[in-house]
Amino acid sequence: MSGQKRPDRPGADMALPASGLNLLLGTVLLLTGCAINPVTGGRDFTLMSEAEEIDKGRQAASDILKEYGRYDLPPLQAYVDAVGQRLARESHRPQLDYHFTVVDSPQVNAFALPGGHVYVTRGMLAYLNSEAELAAVLGHEIGHVTARHGVRQYSAAVATQAVATVGSLAASILMPQAGGQLAQGLQSFLGLTGNALLSGYGRGHELEADRLGAEYLARTGYDPQAMIQVIGVLKNQELFDVEIARQEGREPRRYHGIFATHPDNDTRLQEVVGEAGRPVRPSGRADGRRTEFLQQIEGIVFGDSVAHGVVRGNTFRHREMGFAVSFPPGWRVRNRPDEVAALSPEGDALVALRLFGEPRGSPADLIRARLRLAPSDRVVSMTRNGLPMALVTASVQNREPYMVAVIYHDDQAFLLAGKGASPAAYDRHRDALADSIGSFRTLADAERAAIRPLTIKIITAAGGVRYADLARDSPLGASAENHLRLLNGHYPDGEPMIGQRLKIVE
Ligand SMILES: [Zn+2]
């Protein structure tokens, strides 16, 4: 959740929020003409002109920055941009105006917009282990740009989805007549729709991006094999999650991010990377500039940032706004710029928190003014943890029952809502939803001051040190040992070598 207080626009929260992705889709609805594909030289009938492509990309880029936020570390931004610009100059479309941006997201992802806007998350940087691997990620995304996959992808998405409704949970509660709300809320929550649009290019396009990326690596002096290493890094993310999911007794996440569609042992991938040959001007750096890369990422935030609020042990704390909410134990918490939400392990219930503008009258007044209540809905006013609150429970006769609270804290109204996918699911989770809504509280000064993000620290491995030793003092919790392996490219069973530079989390 972003720390900014929004201007109070009457009814702004009532509308289905136009997420960045909705806007993105909106910007690409107009697809016209045919154009020459820069890579194949052939004609693509679904493409827009290059000028249009650049224009649409620029519009969408501002939506992306609103959605994710730029990571505020200028030297790192400059470094990533410099690596990207070197690759772009050797690409099939060197004339485009490329921008390479690190976005402030803990997710492991990278994506590109038409026209040359390329993004990598700080979450992705944390798991990479050399400049060559970073170049592979950027080269792959440049490949999507030069082959104009985005343009083709968007037209396919528009054709199949018409208007994609990436609704949030709160919006679905506020607009119960929208239909199919929870399914959409869940999809939005899991980020499935978004990633499918941004990076789900399909196998053919992914392989082409790998081939082009490998070619650009070779032309800039990096070993094209870094492309295969990076795909291994991402594949290991999936395997690690399968391991954790087993321990937690849940379904593994389906990985929908970058490179999702091909396995690392794919023979076609080996072939296309092989075709890129050896580096044109070998840098003579067998380690792919590992040390330089690690220096650049030392100190970056790992996981949630303080400005967006921090989740520890399923309690969300926001330092700037000075409050905390505890979500039900074992639920999966997702902290998004517009909403913090928790999903039950079975996926059949949600709790979500969002800003609800400035207080106007009492919380009950605000609820009546802003929510579309049925005549039978009863609004109950109370004081909870010293804060004014109003609660509406609308479970009767509702296919997807919910409870919604408005809470006033520090000149700001908050909406905290719980919802079940069915009356049975709602009954099963009713106490957990109520406890979570009732847990909203003001942070004490000491607790507020103690909130800090986790960061990446670089250490030098002492003789005989093992990941089990490093895991003992790690804030990464029960799975720290293998998580540290994952961060350092040693998953699933490697150990540090003496004198090796390693990433740990502090
Ligand atoms: Zn891709």
XYZ file of C-alpha atoms and ligand atoms in Angstrom:
507
model
C 0.000 0.000 0.000
C 1.335 3.358 -0.950
C 1.911 5.916 1.770
C 0.472 8.787 -0.213
C -2.830 10.199 0.870
C -5.035 10.481 -2.133
C -7.091 13.540 -2.904
C -10.641 12.783 -1.983
C -12.516 12.464 -5.205
C -16.167 11.745 -4.489
C -17.033 8.282 -5.658
C -13.511 7.576 -6.861
C -13.325 4.314 -4.983
C -16.753 3.264 -6.133
C -15.725 2.748 -9.708
C -13.959 -0.362 -10.780
C -10.396 0.877 -10.442
C -8.644 1.259 -13.736
C -5.519 -0.645 -12.859
C -2.418 -0.011 -14.899
C -3.209 -3.127 -16.827
C -6.668 -2.003 -17.735
C -5.179 1.226 -18.946
C -2.562 -0.759 -20.789
C -5.206 -2.736 -22.555
C -7.081 0.432 -23.294
C -4.049 1.943 -24.916
C -3.628 -0.914 -27.320
C -7.165 -1.319 -28.497
C -6.408 0.564 -31.657
C -4.359 -1.718 -33.816
C -4.139 -0.811 -37.423
C -2.392 -1.384 -40.685
C 0.495 -3.632 -41.446
C 4.194 -3.079 -41.065
C 7.556 -4.652 -41.714
C 8.804 -6.780 -38.852
C 12.301 -5.468 -37.995
C 13.714 -8.906 -37.214
C 12.176 -11.120 -39.893
C 11.857 -8.469 -42.599
C 8.410 -9.934 -43.333
C 5.074 -8.214 -43.186
C 2.927 -8.503 -40.056
C -0.681 -7.635 -40.622
C -1.564 -7.136 -36.984
C 1.052 -4.485 -36.286
C 0.588 -0.807 -35.732
C 3.026 1.651 -37.260
C 6.306 2.286 -35.462
C 5.237 5.825 -34.549
C 2.042 4.470 -33.022
C 3.932 1.725 -31.258
C 6.263 4.270 -29.660
C 3.339 6.443 -28.692
C 1.370 3.580 -27.115
C 4.493 2.403 -25.305
C 5.038 5.875 -23.846
C 1.461 6.074 -22.569
C 1.649 2.608 -21.052
C 5.022 3.408 -19.451
C 3.505 6.086 -17.272
C 0.842 3.587 -16.145
C 3.539 1.055 -15.277
C 5.385 3.563 -13.088
C 2.138 4.428 -11.313
C 1.466 0.752 -10.727
C 4.952 -0.275 -9.571
C 6.979 2.820 -8.772
C 10.601 3.437 -9.734
C 13.172 2.042 -7.285
C 14.859 5.064 -5.748
C 18.559 4.257 -6.052
C 20.065 6.413 -8.833
C 23.462 4.641 -9.131
C 21.698 1.286 -9.592
C 19.286 2.775 -12.148
C 22.238 4.226 -14.060
C 24.098 0.918 -13.984
C 21.134 -1.134 -15.248
C 20.407 1.465 -17.932
C 24.056 1.431 -19.075
C 24.056 -2.367 -19.420
C 20.746 -2.196 -21.307
C 21.858 0.620 -23.632
C 24.989 -1.322 -24.667
C 22.799 -4.278 -25.671
C 20.197 -2.078 -27.379
C 22.855 -0.418 -29.559
C 23.742 -3.880 -30.921
C 20.104 -4.888 -31.453
C 17.983 -4.991 -34.623
C 16.346 -1.666 -33.729
C 19.187 0.507 -32.399
C 17.352 3.674 -33.429
C 14.638 3.316 -30.756
C 14.800 5.406 -27.607
C 15.319 2.714 -24.966
C 14.659 3.147 -21.247
C 15.733 0.562 -18.694
C 14.144 0.961 -15.286
C 14.356 -0.922 -11.996
C 10.864 -0.971 -10.478
C 10.211 -1.126 -6.746
C 8.628 -4.557 -6.586
C 9.696 -7.624 -4.593
C 8.323 -9.899 -7.305
C 10.814 -11.670 -9.558
C 9.985 -10.328 -12.983
C 11.018 -8.352 -16.019
C 8.938 -7.066 -18.898
C 8.975 -4.812 -21.919
C 6.544 -2.424 -23.537
C 6.373 -1.726 -27.264
C 8.768 0.979 -28.366
C 11.658 0.241 -25.991
C 10.608 0.567 -22.336
C 12.177 -2.310 -20.409
C 11.607 -3.006 -16.713
C 13.293 -5.279 -14.216
C 12.137 -5.624 -10.608
C 14.507 -5.227 -7.659
C 13.157 -8.690 -6.704
C 14.701 -10.081 -9.882
C 18.052 -8.334 -9.275
C 18.317 -9.982 -5.853
C 18.386 -13.432 -7.440
C 20.847 -12.701 -10.251
C 24.539 -13.372 -9.744
C 26.408 -11.519 -12.466
C 26.235 -8.647 -14.902
C 26.038 -11.239 -17.696
C 22.841 -12.633 -16.154
C 21.397 -9.133 -15.902
C 22.352 -8.587 -19.550
C 20.595 -11.851 -20.444
C 17.370 -10.668 -18.799
C 17.558 -7.281 -20.526
C 18.610 -8.857 -23.838
C 15.599 -11.182 -23.733
C 13.266 -8.226 -23.152
C 14.970 -6.209 -25.914
C 14.277 -9.222 -28.125
C 10.552 -8.857 -27.405
C 10.814 -5.191 -28.400
C 12.835 -5.692 -31.574
C 10.606 -8.538 -32.782
C 7.551 -6.461 -31.833
C 6.056 -9.270 -29.746
C 4.291 -6.821 -27.474
C 2.321 -5.390 -30.333
C 1.329 -8.832 -31.564
C 0.655 -10.042 -28.025
C -1.590 -7.120 -27.211
C -3.637 -7.604 -30.326
C -4.104 -11.279 -29.437
C -5.052 -10.357 -25.874
C -7.549 -7.803 -27.045
C -9.065 -10.271 -29.482
C -9.555 -12.993 -26.894
C -10.401 -10.963 -23.839
C -12.286 -7.993 -25.245
C -12.137 -5.835 -22.154
C -10.203 -7.563 -19.427
C -11.609 -6.713 -16.038
C -8.774 -6.887 -13.594
C -11.026 -5.979 -10.705
C -9.822 -5.799 -7.155
C -11.597 -7.405 -4.274
C -12.776 -4.178 -2.745
C -14.213 -3.045 -6.035
C -16.034 -6.315 -6.408
C -17.592 -5.816 -3.002
C -18.571 -2.278 -3.799
C -20.119 -3.326 -7.068
C -21.778 -6.637 -6.266
C -23.788 -6.477 -9.451
C -20.644 -6.776 -11.547
C -20.859 -10.571 -11.633
C -18.105 -13.164 -11.282
C -16.435 -10.810 -8.859
C -14.543 -13.125 -6.609
C -13.059 -15.066 -9.490
C -11.783 -11.807 -10.926
C -10.643 -10.627 -7.535
C -8.684 -13.815 -7.056
C -7.177 -13.633 -10.481
C -6.141 -10.063 -9.856
C -4.819 -11.018 -6.451
C -2.660 -13.746 -7.879
C -1.411 -11.470 -10.616
C -2.310 -14.014 -13.254
C -4.046 -11.744 -15.694
C -1.409 -9.083 -15.392
C 1.531 -11.326 -16.023
C -0.240 -13.067 -18.871
C -0.570 -9.718 -20.597
C 2.860 -8.410 -19.762
C 5.000 -11.465 -20.252
C 2.916 -14.415 -21.337
C 4.105 -14.212 -24.887
C 3.834 -17.920 -25.556
C 6.499 -20.398 -26.379
C 7.364 -19.293 -29.876
C 7.899 -15.681 -28.877
C 9.881 -16.644 -25.780
C 12.241 -18.763 -27.790
C 12.669 -15.994 -30.335
C 13.429 -13.520 -27.526
C 15.996 -15.959 -26.119
C 17.616 -16.300 -29.527
C 17.750 -12.534 -30.058
C 18.904 -11.906 -26.490
C 21.709 -14.454 -26.865
C 22.762 -12.766 -30.095
C 22.880 -9.352 -28.392
C 24.915 -10.850 -25.529
C 27.478 -12.203 -27.966
C 27.695 -8.860 -29.813
C 28.371 -6.994 -26.556
C 31.018 -9.372 -25.256
C 28.977 -11.436 -22.800
C 28.797 -15.213 -22.973
C 25.415 -16.154 -24.513
C 25.305 -19.110 -22.125
C 24.214 -16.541 -19.509
C 20.764 -16.843 -21.108
C 20.597 -20.500 -20.087
C 21.916 -19.649 -16.594
C 19.174 -17.069 -16.100
C 16.484 -19.499 -17.133
C 17.975 -21.888 -14.559
C 17.713 -19.129 -11.912
C 14.026 -18.692 -12.690
C 13.351 -22.423 -12.912
C 14.882 -22.837 -9.449
C 12.421 -20.241 -8.110
C 9.668 -22.613 -9.126
C 11.334 -25.684 -7.629
C 11.950 -23.802 -4.373
C 8.298 -22.815 -4.188
C 7.246 -26.425 -4.747
C 9.465 -27.350 -1.778
C 8.011 -24.610 0.451
C 4.462 -25.380 -0.672
C 4.933 -28.987 0.399
C 6.084 -27.833 3.857
C 3.164 -25.444 4.158
C 0.670 -27.971 2.829
C -0.461 -25.727 -0.002
C -0.504 -25.797 -3.773
C 2.672 -24.451 -5.376
C 2.335 -21.140 -7.130
C 2.070 -21.375 -10.847
C 4.913 -19.320 -12.090
C 3.665 -16.770 -14.577
C 6.548 -14.403 -14.822
C 9.275 -13.931 -17.350
C 10.419 -17.010 -19.275
C 7.580 -19.042 -17.781
C 6.988 -21.079 -20.853
C 10.192 -23.016 -21.348
C 12.208 -25.493 -19.295
C 15.942 -24.945 -18.890
C 16.855 -28.315 -20.403
C 14.992 -27.514 -23.578
C 17.014 -28.642 -26.585
C 15.602 -25.888 -28.811
C 16.823 -23.348 -26.285
C 20.307 -24.906 -26.287
C 20.241 -24.722 -30.088
C 19.235 -21.081 -30.379
C 21.732 -20.013 -27.734
C 24.368 -22.125 -29.486
C 23.630 -20.311 -32.755
C 24.629 -17.037 -31.116
C 28.181 -18.413 -30.993
C 30.945 -16.981 -28.881
C 31.237 -13.362 -27.776
C 32.341 -11.108 -30.628
C 34.769 -9.186 -28.419
C 35.228 -11.449 -25.409
C 35.521 -9.404 -22.256
C 37.925 -11.990 -20.892
C 35.806 -12.129 -17.765
C 34.820 -15.730 -17.215
C 32.638 -14.821 -14.227
C 30.420 -12.444 -16.253
C 31.444 -9.475 -14.079
C 30.045 -11.050 -10.959
C 31.890 -8.822 -8.475
C 30.811 -5.602 -10.213
C 27.198 -6.740 -10.246
C 27.193 -7.707 -6.555
C 28.678 -4.315 -5.631
C 25.838 -2.593 -7.469
C 23.070 -4.501 -5.708
C 24.579 -4.404 -2.201
C 22.101 -2.764 0.170
C 19.018 -3.044 -2.048
C 15.717 -3.731 -0.328
C 14.677 -7.366 -0.251
C 10.965 -8.142 0.076
C 8.553 -5.394 1.092
C 9.738 -1.775 1.215
C 9.017 0.462 4.199
C 7.201 3.021 2.058
C 4.715 0.362 0.956
C 4.316 -1.186 4.380
C 6.019 -4.324 5.630
C 4.520 -7.773 6.228
C 6.111 -9.900 8.974
C 4.413 -13.016 10.307
C 1.208 -12.002 8.486
C 0.992 -8.639 10.254
C 1.068 -5.657 7.918
C 2.667 -2.540 9.427
C 2.816 0.870 7.813
C 5.429 3.150 9.376
C 4.436 6.435 7.764
C 0.712 5.997 8.351
C 1.306 4.404 11.755
C -1.052 1.429 11.803
C -1.029 -2.364 11.735
C -3.456 -5.073 10.562
C -3.048 -8.773 11.303
C -4.224 -11.157 8.601
C -5.314 -14.724 9.436
C -2.396 -17.083 10.185
C -1.394 -19.187 7.186
C -3.087 -16.917 4.642
C -1.045 -15.566 1.775
C -0.592 -11.810 2.034
C -0.025 -9.739 -1.086
C 0.966 -6.094 -0.691
C 0.011 -4.104 -3.785
C 0.190 -0.345 -4.298
C -3.590 0.052 -4.150
C -4.527 -2.760 -1.810
C -3.154 -5.184 0.767
C -4.991 -8.489 0.599
C -4.769 -11.951 2.126
C -6.052 -15.135 0.513
C -7.091 -18.230 2.467
C -5.005 -21.372 1.843
C -7.974 -22.968 0.068
C -8.375 -19.855 -2.080
C -12.024 -19.456 -1.073
C -11.895 -16.289 1.060
C -10.126 -12.939 1.041
C -9.470 -10.001 3.356
C -8.445 -6.715 1.749
C -7.441 -3.293 3.025
C -7.402 -0.046 1.089
C -7.459 3.698 1.608
C -10.938 5.186 1.515
C -10.326 8.927 1.351
C -10.855 11.535 4.043
C -13.302 11.046 6.885
C -16.702 12.689 6.281
C -19.006 12.601 9.284
C -18.884 9.323 11.176
C -17.626 6.028 9.691
C -21.279 4.962 9.420
C -22.077 8.171 7.483
C -19.214 7.469 5.110
C -20.305 3.870 4.587
C -23.850 4.985 3.770
C -22.580 7.685 1.440
C -20.024 5.623 -0.412
C -21.180 1.994 -0.499
C -24.199 0.705 -2.356
C -26.033 -0.817 0.542
C -29.172 -2.902 0.289
C -32.117 -1.566 2.329
C -31.773 -4.567 4.644
C -28.058 -3.995 5.358
C -27.449 -2.954 8.938
C -24.608 -0.553 9.759
C -23.179 -0.979 13.258
C -21.035 1.766 14.808
C -18.429 0.949 17.447
C -15.026 1.848 18.823
C -12.353 -0.759 18.241
C -8.807 -0.448 19.621
C -9.687 3.171 20.414
C -10.621 3.944 16.792
C -14.060 4.858 15.381
C -15.376 2.096 13.163
C -18.544 1.089 11.345
C -19.277 -2.431 10.165
C -21.683 -3.747 7.560
C -22.338 -7.443 7.286
C -24.205 -8.464 4.181
C -24.245 -12.208 4.223
C -27.885 -13.096 3.891
C -29.082 -14.140 0.428
C -25.781 -13.120 -1.080
C -23.996 -15.578 -3.317
C -20.640 -14.205 -2.186
C -21.180 -12.931 1.362
C -18.979 -10.220 2.788
C -18.329 -7.969 5.775
C -17.003 -4.458 5.319
C -15.626 -2.035 7.909
C -14.701 1.619 7.618
C -12.167 2.742 10.215
C -10.938 6.265 10.943
C -7.297 6.639 11.861
C -5.174 9.799 11.803
C -7.384 11.879 9.452
C -7.692 9.015 7.039
C -10.504 6.544 6.338
C -9.651 2.892 5.681
C -11.814 0.227 4.127
C -11.228 -3.293 5.432
C -13.307 -5.995 3.785
C -13.660 -9.773 4.087
C -15.389 -11.996 1.603
C -16.162 -15.667 0.983
C -16.489 -17.339 -2.405
C -19.716 -19.018 -1.230
C -21.983 -18.889 1.833
C -20.310 -22.097 3.098
C -16.813 -20.646 2.670
C -17.903 -17.457 4.376
C -19.269 -19.378 7.373
C -16.092 -21.403 7.602
C -13.888 -18.287 7.617
C -16.237 -15.857 9.361
C -14.254 -15.733 12.624
C -10.935 -15.310 10.822
C -12.368 -12.481 8.721
C -13.859 -10.753 11.776
C -10.628 -11.113 13.785
C -8.642 -9.639 10.936
C -10.987 -6.677 10.525
C -10.919 -6.144 14.284
C -7.121 -6.177 14.375
C -6.663 -2.702 12.835
C -4.738 -0.707 15.420
C -2.493 2.313 15.871
C 1.215 1.516 16.149
C 3.082 2.566 19.271
C 6.054 4.851 18.606
C 8.613 2.168 19.460
C 6.965 -0.367 17.164
C 6.784 2.232 14.441
C 10.460 3.112 14.767
C 11.450 -0.563 14.635
C 9.994 -1.087 11.155
C 12.758 -1.479 8.625
C 13.042 -3.412 5.384
C 15.257 -6.407 4.819
C 18.267 -5.662 2.623
C 20.833 -7.596 0.600
C 24.292 -7.660 2.146
C 27.430 -9.022 0.475
C 29.849 -11.064 2.597
C 32.970 -13.089 1.865
C 32.652 -16.768 2.720
C 35.011 -17.832 5.483
C 36.639 -21.265 5.280
C 34.223 -24.106 6.001
C 31.120 -21.917 6.250
C 27.953 -23.666 5.090
C 24.491 -22.372 4.244
C 23.145 -24.035 7.382
C 25.484 -21.752 9.410
C 24.362 -18.618 7.545
C 20.716 -19.663 7.930
C 20.877 -19.682 11.738
C 20.987 -15.883 12.036
C 18.870 -15.190 8.963
C 15.521 -13.352 9.078
C 14.358 -15.546 6.184
C 12.762 -18.013 8.598
C 12.351 -21.754 8.436
C 13.399 -22.106 4.808
C 16.437 -19.798 5.106
C 19.057 -22.413 4.231
C 17.702 -23.201 0.784
C 16.535 -19.625 0.265
C 20.155 -18.475 0.667
C 21.238 -21.157 -1.810
C 18.616 -19.862 -4.215
C 19.875 -16.293 -3.861
C 23.445 -17.368 -4.582
C 22.873 -19.750 -7.478
C 23.608 -22.797 -5.315
C 20.116 -24.293 -5.154
C 19.337 -27.103 -4.327
C 22.452 -28.533 -2.664
C 25.512 -26.341 -3.287
C 27.755 -24.879 -0.569
C 29.860 -21.700 -0.520
C 33.461 -21.879 -1.670
C 36.085 -20.289 0.545
C 36.608 -16.618 -0.297
C 33.490 -16.467 -2.464
C 31.359 -13.319 -2.318
C 27.856 -14.243 -1.135
C 24.506 -12.501 -0.761
C 22.798 -12.714 2.586
C 19.669 -10.971 3.837
C 19.757 -8.719 6.884
Zn 9.832 -13.172 -22.437
